[in-house]
Coordinates of C-alpha atoms in Angstrom, one line a residue:
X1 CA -43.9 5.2 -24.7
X2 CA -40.9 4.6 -27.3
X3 CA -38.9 6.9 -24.7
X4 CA -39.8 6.0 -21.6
X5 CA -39.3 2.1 -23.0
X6 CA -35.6 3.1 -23.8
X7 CA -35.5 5.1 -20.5
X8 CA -36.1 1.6 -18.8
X9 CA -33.5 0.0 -21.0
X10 CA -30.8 2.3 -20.1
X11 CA -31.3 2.5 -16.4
X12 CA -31.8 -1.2 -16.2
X13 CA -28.1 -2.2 -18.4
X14 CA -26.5 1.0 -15.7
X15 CA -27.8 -1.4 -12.6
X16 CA -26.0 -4.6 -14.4
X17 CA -22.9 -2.2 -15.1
X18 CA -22.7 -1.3 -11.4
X19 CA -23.3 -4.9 -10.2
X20 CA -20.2 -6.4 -12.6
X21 CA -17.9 -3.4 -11.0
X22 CA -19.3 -4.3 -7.1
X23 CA -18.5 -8.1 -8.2
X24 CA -14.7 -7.6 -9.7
X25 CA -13.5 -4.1 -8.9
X26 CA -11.9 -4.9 -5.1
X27 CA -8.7 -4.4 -3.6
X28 CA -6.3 -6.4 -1.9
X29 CA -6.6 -6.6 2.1
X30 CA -4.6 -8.5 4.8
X31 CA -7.0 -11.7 4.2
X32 CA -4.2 -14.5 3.5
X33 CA -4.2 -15.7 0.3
X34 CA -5.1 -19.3 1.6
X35 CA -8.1 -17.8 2.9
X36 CA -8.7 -16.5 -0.8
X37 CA -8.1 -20.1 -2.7
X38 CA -11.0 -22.2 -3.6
X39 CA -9.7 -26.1 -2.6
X40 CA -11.3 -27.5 -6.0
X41 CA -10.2 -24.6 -8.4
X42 CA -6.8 -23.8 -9.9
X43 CA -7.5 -20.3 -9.9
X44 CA -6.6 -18.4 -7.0
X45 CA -5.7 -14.7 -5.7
X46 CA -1.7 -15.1 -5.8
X47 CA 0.2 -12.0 -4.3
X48 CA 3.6 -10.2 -5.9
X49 CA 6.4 -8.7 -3.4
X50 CA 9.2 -6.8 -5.5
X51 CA 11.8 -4.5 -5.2
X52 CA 12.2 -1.4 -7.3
X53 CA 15.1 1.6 -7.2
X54 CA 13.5 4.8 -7.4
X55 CA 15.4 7.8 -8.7
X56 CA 16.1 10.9 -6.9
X57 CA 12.9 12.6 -8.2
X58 CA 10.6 9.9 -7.5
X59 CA 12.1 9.6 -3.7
X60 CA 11.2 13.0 -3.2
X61 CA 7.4 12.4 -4.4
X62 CA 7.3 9.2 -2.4
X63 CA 8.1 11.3 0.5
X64 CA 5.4 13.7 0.1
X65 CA 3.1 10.8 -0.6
X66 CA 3.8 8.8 2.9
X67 CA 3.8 12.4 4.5
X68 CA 0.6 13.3 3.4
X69 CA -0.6 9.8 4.1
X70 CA 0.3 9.9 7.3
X71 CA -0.9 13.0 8.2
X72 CA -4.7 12.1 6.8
X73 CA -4.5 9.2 9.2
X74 CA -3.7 10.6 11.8
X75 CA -6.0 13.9 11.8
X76 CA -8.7 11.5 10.8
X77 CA -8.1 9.4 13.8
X78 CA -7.7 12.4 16.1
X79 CA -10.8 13.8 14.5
X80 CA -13.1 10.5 15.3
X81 CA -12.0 10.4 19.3
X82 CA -12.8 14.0 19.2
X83 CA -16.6 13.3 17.8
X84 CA -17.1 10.7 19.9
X85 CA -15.9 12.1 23.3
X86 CA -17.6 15.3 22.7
X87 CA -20.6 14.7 20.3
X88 CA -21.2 11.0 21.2
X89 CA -20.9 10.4 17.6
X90 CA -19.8 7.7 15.2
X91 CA -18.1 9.1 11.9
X92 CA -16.5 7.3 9.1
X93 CA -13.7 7.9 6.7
X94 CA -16.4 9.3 4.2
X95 CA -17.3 11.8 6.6
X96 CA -13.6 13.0 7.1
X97 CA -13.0 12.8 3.3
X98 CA -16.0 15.7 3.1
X99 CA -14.1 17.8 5.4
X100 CA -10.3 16.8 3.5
X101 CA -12.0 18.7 0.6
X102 CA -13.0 21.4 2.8
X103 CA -9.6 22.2 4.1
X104 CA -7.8 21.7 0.5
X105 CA -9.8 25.1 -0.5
X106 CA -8.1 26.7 2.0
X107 CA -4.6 28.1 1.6
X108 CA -3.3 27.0 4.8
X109 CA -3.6 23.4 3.4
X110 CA -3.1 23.8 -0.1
X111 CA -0.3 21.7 0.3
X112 CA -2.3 19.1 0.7
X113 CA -3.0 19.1 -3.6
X114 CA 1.1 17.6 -3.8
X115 CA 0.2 14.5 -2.9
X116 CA -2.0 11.6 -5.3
X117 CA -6.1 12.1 -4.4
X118 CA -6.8 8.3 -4.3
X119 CA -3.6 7.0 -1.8
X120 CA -5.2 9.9 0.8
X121 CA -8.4 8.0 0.0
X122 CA -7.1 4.7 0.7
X123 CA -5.6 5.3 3.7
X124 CA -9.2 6.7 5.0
X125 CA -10.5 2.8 3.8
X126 CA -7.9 1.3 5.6
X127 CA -8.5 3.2 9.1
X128 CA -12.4 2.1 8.4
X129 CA -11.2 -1.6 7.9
X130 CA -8.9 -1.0 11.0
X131 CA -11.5 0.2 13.2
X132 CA -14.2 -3.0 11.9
X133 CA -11.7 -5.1 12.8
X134 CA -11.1 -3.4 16.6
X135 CA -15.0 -3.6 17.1
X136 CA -15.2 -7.5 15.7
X137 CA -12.5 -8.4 18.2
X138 CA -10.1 -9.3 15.2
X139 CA -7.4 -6.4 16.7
X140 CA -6.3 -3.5 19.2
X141 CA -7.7 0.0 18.7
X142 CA -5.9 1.8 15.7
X143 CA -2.6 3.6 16.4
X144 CA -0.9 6.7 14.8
X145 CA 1.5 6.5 11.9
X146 CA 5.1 7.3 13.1
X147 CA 7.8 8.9 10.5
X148 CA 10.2 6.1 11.8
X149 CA 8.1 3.3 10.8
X150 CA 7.4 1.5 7.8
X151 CA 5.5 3.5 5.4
X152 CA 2.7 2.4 2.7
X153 CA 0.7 3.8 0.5
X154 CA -1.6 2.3 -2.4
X155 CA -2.7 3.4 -5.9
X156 CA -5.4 2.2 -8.0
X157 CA -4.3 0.6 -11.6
X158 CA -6.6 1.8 -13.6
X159 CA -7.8 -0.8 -16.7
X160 CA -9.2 1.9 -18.3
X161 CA -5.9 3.6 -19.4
X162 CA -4.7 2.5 -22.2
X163 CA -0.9 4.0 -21.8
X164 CA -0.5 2.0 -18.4
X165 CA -1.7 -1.6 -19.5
X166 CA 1.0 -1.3 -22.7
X167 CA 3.3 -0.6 -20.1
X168 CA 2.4 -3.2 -17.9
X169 CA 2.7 -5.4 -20.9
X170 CA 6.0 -4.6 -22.2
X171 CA 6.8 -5.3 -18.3
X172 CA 6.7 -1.1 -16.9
X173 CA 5.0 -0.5 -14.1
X174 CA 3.6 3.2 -14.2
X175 CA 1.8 4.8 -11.2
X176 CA 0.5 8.3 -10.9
X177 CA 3.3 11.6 -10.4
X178 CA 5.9 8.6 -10.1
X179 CA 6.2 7.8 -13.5
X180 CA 7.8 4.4 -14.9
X181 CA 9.4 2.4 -11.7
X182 CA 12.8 0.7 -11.8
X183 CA 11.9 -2.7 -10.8
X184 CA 14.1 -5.8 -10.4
X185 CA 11.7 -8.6 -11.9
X186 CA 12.2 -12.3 -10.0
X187 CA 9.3 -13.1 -12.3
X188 CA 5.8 -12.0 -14.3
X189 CA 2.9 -12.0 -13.3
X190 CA 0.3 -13.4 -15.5
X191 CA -2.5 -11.3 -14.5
X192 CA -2.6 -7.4 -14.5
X193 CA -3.6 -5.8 -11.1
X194 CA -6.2 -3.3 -9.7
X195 CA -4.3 -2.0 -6.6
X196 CA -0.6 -1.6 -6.2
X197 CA 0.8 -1.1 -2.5
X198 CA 4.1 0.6 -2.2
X199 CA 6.0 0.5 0.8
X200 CA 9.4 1.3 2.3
X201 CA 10.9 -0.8 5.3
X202 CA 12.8 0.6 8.6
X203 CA 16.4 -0.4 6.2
X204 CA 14.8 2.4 3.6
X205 CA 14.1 -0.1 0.9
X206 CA 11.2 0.5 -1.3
X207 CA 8.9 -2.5 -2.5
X208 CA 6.3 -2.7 -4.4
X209 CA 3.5 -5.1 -3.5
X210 CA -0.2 -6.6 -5.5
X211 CA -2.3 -9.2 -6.1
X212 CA -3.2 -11.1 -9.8
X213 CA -5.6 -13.6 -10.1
X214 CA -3.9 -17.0 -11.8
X215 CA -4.4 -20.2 -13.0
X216 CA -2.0 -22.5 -11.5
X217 CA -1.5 -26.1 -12.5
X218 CA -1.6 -29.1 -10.0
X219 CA 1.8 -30.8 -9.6
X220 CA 1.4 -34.9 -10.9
X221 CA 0.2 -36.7 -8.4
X222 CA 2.3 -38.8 -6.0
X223 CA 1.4 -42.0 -4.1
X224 CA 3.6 -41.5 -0.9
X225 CA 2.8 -39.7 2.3
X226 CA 5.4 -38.2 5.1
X227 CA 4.7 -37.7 8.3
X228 CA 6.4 -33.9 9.9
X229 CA 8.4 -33.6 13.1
X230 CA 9.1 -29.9 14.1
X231 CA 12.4 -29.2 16.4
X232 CA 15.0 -27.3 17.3
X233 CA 18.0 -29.1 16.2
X234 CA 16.2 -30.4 13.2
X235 CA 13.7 -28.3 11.9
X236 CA 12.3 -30.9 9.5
X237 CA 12.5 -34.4 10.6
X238 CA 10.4 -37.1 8.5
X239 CA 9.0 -40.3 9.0
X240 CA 11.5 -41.9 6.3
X241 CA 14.4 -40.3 8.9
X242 CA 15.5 -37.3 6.9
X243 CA 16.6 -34.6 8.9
X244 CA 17.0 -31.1 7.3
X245 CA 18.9 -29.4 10.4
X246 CA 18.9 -26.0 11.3
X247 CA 20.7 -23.1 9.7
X248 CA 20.6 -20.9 13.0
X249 CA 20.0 -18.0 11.4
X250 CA 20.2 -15.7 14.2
X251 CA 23.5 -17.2 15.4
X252 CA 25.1 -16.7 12.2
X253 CA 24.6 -13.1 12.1
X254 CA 25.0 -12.7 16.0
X255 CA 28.1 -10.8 15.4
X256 CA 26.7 -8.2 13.0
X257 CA 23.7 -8.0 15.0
X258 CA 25.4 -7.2 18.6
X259 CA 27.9 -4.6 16.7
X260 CA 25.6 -2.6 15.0
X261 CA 23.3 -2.8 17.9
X262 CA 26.2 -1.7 20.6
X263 CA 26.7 1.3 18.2
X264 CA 23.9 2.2 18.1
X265 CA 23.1 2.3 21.8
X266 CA 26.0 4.7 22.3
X267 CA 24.8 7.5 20.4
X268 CA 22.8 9.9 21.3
X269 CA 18.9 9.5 20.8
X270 CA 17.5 11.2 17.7
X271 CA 20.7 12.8 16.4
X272 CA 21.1 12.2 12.5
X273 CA 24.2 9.7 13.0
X274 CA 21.6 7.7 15.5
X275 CA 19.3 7.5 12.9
X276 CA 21.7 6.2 10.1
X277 CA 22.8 3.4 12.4
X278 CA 19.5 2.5 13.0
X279 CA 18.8 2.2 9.5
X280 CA 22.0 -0.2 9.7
X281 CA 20.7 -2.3 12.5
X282 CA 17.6 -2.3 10.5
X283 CA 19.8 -3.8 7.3
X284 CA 21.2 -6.0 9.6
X285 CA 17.8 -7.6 10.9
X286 CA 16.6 -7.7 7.3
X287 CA 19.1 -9.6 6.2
X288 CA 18.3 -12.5 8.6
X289 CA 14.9 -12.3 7.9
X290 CA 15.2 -12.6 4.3
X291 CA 17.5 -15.7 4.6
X292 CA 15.3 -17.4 6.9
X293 CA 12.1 -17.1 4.6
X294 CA 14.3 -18.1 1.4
X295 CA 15.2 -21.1 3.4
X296 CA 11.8 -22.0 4.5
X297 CA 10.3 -21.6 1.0
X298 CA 12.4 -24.4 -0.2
X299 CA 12.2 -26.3 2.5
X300 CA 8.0 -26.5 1.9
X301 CA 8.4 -26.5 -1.8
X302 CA 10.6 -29.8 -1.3
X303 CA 8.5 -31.3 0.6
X304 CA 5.0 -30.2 -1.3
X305 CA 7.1 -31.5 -4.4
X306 CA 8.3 -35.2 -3.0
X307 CA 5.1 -36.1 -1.2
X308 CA 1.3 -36.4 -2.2
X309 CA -0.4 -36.5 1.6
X310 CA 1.6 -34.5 4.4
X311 CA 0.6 -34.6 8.1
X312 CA 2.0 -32.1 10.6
X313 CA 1.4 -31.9 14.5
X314 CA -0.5 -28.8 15.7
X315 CA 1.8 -26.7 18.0
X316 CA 0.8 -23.9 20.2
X317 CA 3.7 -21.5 19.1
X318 CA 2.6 -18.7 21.0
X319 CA 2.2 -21.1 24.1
X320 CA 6.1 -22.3 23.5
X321 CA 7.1 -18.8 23.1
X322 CA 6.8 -18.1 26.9
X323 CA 9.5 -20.2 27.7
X324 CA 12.2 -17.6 28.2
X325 CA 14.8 -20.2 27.9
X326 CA 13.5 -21.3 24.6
X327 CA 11.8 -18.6 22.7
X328 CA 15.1 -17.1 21.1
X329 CA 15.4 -20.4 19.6
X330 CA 11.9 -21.2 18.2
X331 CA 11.6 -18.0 16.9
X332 CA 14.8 -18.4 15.0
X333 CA 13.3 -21.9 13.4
X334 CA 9.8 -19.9 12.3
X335 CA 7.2 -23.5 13.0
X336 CA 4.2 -21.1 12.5
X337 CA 5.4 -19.3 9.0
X338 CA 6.5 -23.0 7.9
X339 CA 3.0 -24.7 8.8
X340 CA 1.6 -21.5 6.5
X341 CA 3.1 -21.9 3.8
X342 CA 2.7 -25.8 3.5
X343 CA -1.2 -24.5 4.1
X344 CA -1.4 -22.7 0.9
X345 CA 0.9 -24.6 -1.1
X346 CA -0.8 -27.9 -0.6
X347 CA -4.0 -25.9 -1.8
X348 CA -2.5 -24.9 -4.9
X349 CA -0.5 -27.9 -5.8
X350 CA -3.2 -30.6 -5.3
X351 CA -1.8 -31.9 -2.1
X352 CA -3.5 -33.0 1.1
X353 CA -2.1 -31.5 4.3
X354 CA -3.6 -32.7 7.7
X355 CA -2.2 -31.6 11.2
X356 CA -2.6 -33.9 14.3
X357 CA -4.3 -32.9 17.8
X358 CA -1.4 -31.3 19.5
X359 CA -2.4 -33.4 22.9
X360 CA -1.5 -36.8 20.9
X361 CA 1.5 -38.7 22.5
X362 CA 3.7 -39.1 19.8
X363 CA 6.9 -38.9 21.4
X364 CA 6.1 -41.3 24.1
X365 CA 4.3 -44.1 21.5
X366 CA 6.3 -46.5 20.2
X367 CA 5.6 -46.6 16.4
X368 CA 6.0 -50.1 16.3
X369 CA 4.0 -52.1 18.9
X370 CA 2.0 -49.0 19.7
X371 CA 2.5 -48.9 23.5
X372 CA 2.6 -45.7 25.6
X373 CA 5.4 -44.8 28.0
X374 CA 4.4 -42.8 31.4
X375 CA 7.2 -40.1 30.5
X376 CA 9.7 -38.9 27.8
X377 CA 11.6 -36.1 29.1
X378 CA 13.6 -33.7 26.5
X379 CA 16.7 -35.1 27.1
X380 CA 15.9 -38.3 26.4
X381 CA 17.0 -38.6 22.3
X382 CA 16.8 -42.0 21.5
X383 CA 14.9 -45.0 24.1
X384 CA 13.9 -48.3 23.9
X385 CA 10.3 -49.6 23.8
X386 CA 10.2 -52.2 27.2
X387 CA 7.7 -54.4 25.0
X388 CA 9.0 -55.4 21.8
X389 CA 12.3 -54.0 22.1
X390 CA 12.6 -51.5 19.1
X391 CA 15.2 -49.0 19.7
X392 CA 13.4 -45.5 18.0
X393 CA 14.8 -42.1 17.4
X394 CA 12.7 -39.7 19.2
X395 CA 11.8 -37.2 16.4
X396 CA 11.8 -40.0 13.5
X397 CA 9.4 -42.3 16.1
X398 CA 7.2 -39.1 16.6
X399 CA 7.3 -38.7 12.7
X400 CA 6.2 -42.3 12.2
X401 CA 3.4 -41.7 14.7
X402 CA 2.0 -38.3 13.4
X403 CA 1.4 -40.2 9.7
X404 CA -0.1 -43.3 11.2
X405 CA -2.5 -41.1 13.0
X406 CA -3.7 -39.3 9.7
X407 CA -3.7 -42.6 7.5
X408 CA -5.6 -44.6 9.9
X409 CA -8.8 -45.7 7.9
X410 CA -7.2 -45.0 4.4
X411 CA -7.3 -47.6 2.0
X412 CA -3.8 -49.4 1.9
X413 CA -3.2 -48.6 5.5
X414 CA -2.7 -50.0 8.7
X415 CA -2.6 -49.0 12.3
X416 CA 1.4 -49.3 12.0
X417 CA 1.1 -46.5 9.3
X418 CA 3.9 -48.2 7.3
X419 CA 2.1 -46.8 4.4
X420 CA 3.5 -44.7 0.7
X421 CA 6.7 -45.7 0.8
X422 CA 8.5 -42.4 -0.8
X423 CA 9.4 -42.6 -4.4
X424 CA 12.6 -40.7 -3.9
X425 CA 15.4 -39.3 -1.5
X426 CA 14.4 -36.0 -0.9
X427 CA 16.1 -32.2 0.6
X428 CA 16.2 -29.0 0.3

């Protein structure tokens, strides 16, 4: 009895065992990390994007890993269209990992032992993930990896080892038959990871990518509230009549753009100098991406930092995309990737963000008498109200109107919305 007692002891602190590691053992996925953040908790799942340098011997291992990766994805995927066009079956990842040990016994893939188990494992959960998502309606059937393409692959940290926590610690990162990376720090995380994600771009860069959970701290509170105009020629325009303008990003690196583009159009397709231009043209793009979303970070951050309640309009980007006139131009100002970050960053900072029906007249409704007009075409910058005779700014009067429709009803407010007064000037 004394056994079979300590029997049911053992077996019974195993089933709590498994249930802690099912609860906190999980990897990071493509849910957004607004998605992730609890609206009354300061602690939330933040992610980490940095660039490291690997040396000649780790670039050759990182090869093999994306290599292999990309092979077991793509065998795996030809392998589930095969099982269910012939055998009417549905097979998972597991089911292919079964037959990935199979074929490593064999000497014609014993090459298969170069690269790390667990990435070849991962990338058999992702293409499971991938295909839950195609049969949810979430996304398009799962294509195959191309050696062109950006490439990813993702390790498990392990807690348990002892030499890679001290590392992370003294501010190493050490993954599995890479060794120590060479990372260039913008800051440290406080929390210690369980997957890393390494990846290299179409411009060859490597990056390294995870996710920490951390505490973050609520900014003070402030008493104002703005009202958010999105345009063209001002990006940013607020219902105190600050403008932030609009860097043009694309228009500033037109001419880099168009020559490394021209050069690479005359060379011939697939030869190796076509494929180092590409990687320039791919440089080239980067480069405007990355100073576009270094300008839009600030540009949020300023305004998450000068304002306690922010209300935006609800676009339909993809809608105002169509227009071939103006899509160059909207996708250059980024409204949607603006909008998302003044999402998650009103989450964490103890802000309020609201967004108005996208239908509302603003631009036609004269923030100061509140009347209507039948039309406002595009052109038309600045008008005057036919009733009381106030002269408005279009983007500043459809500012004005966006906050009075999300204070409405608030204590202190009226239906003029000439309510929180900002404390100070504010840019970016």
């Amino acid at each position: 009895m004394f056994v079979a007692g300590k029997i049911r002891g053992i077996m019974s602190a195993a089933r709590q065992c498994w249930k802690h590691y099912l609860a906190t053992c999980h990897r990071p996925n493509s849910v957004s990390i607004e998605a992730m953040t609890e609206p009354d908790s300061s602690k939330i799942q933040r992610s980490y994007k940095f660039r490291f340098y690997p040396t000649s011997v780790q670039r050759q291992q990182l090869a093999i890993e994306f290599g292999h990766a990309r092979w077991v994805w793509n065998t795996c995927l030809t392998w589930r269209g095969h099982q269910y066009r012939v055998h009417d079956k549905c097979v998972s990842g597991v089911d292919f990992s079964r037959q990935l040990t199979f074929l490593k016994k064999l000497g014609a893939y014993g090459w298969l032992g170069e690269a790390t188990r667990d990435c070849l494992m991962q990338k058999l959960r992702d293409q499971d993930t991938a295909f839950r998502n195609f049969f949810a309606g979430r996304a398009k059937h799962p294509k195959f990896k191309k050696r062109a393409h950006t490439q990813s692959i993702r390790y498990c940290f392990d807690h348990r080892h002892r030499g890679k926590i001290k590392a992370w610690m003294a501010g190493q990162l050490v993954l599995p038959k890479l060794g120590a990376l060479k990372l260039k720090w913008s800051r440290r995380p406080q929390g210690i990871p369980k997957m890393v994600t390494v990846t290299q771009d179409g411009a060859g860069r490597y990056f390294i990518s995870f996710m920490c959970e951390e505490t973050i701290q609520p900014l003070p509170r402030k008493p104002n509230g703005i009202g958010v105009d999105l345009g063209v020629k001002d990006i940013v325009v607020t219902s105190e009549g600050w403008k932030s303008g609009n860097p043009r990003h694309l228009r500033t690196y037109r001419r880099l753009l168009t020559k490394t583009q021209r050069r690479l159009s005359r060379k011939v397709r697939g030869s190796d100098r076509w494929r180092r231009q590409r990687v320039r043209v791919a440089k080239a793009h980067a480069r405007v991406s990355n100073t576009r979303q270094d300008w839009l970070h600030k540009l949020s951050t300023a305004l998450i930092r000068q304002a306690g309640f922010i209300a935006m309009e609800d676009l339909n980007v993809r809608g105002m995309m169509a227009n071939r006139r103006l899509s160059k131009a909207l996708g250059d100002v980024g409204m949607h990737e603006l909008k998302r970050q003044l999402e998650y960053k009103a989450k964490w900072y103890g802000r309020e963000f609201v967004q108005v029906d996208r239908w509302a007249p603003t631009s036609k409704t004269c923030s100061a008498c509140g009347t209507v007009q039948k039309a406002m075409p595009l052109n038309v910058r600045e008008w005057t109200c036919p009733d009381c005779k106030s002269v408005h700014d279009r983007d500043i009067n459809a500012a004005r109107n966006i906050l009075r429709l999300t204070t409405v009803g608030r204590t202190g407010s009226d239906a003029r919305g000439g309510v929180y007064q900002p404390e100070v000037a504010y840019g970016c």
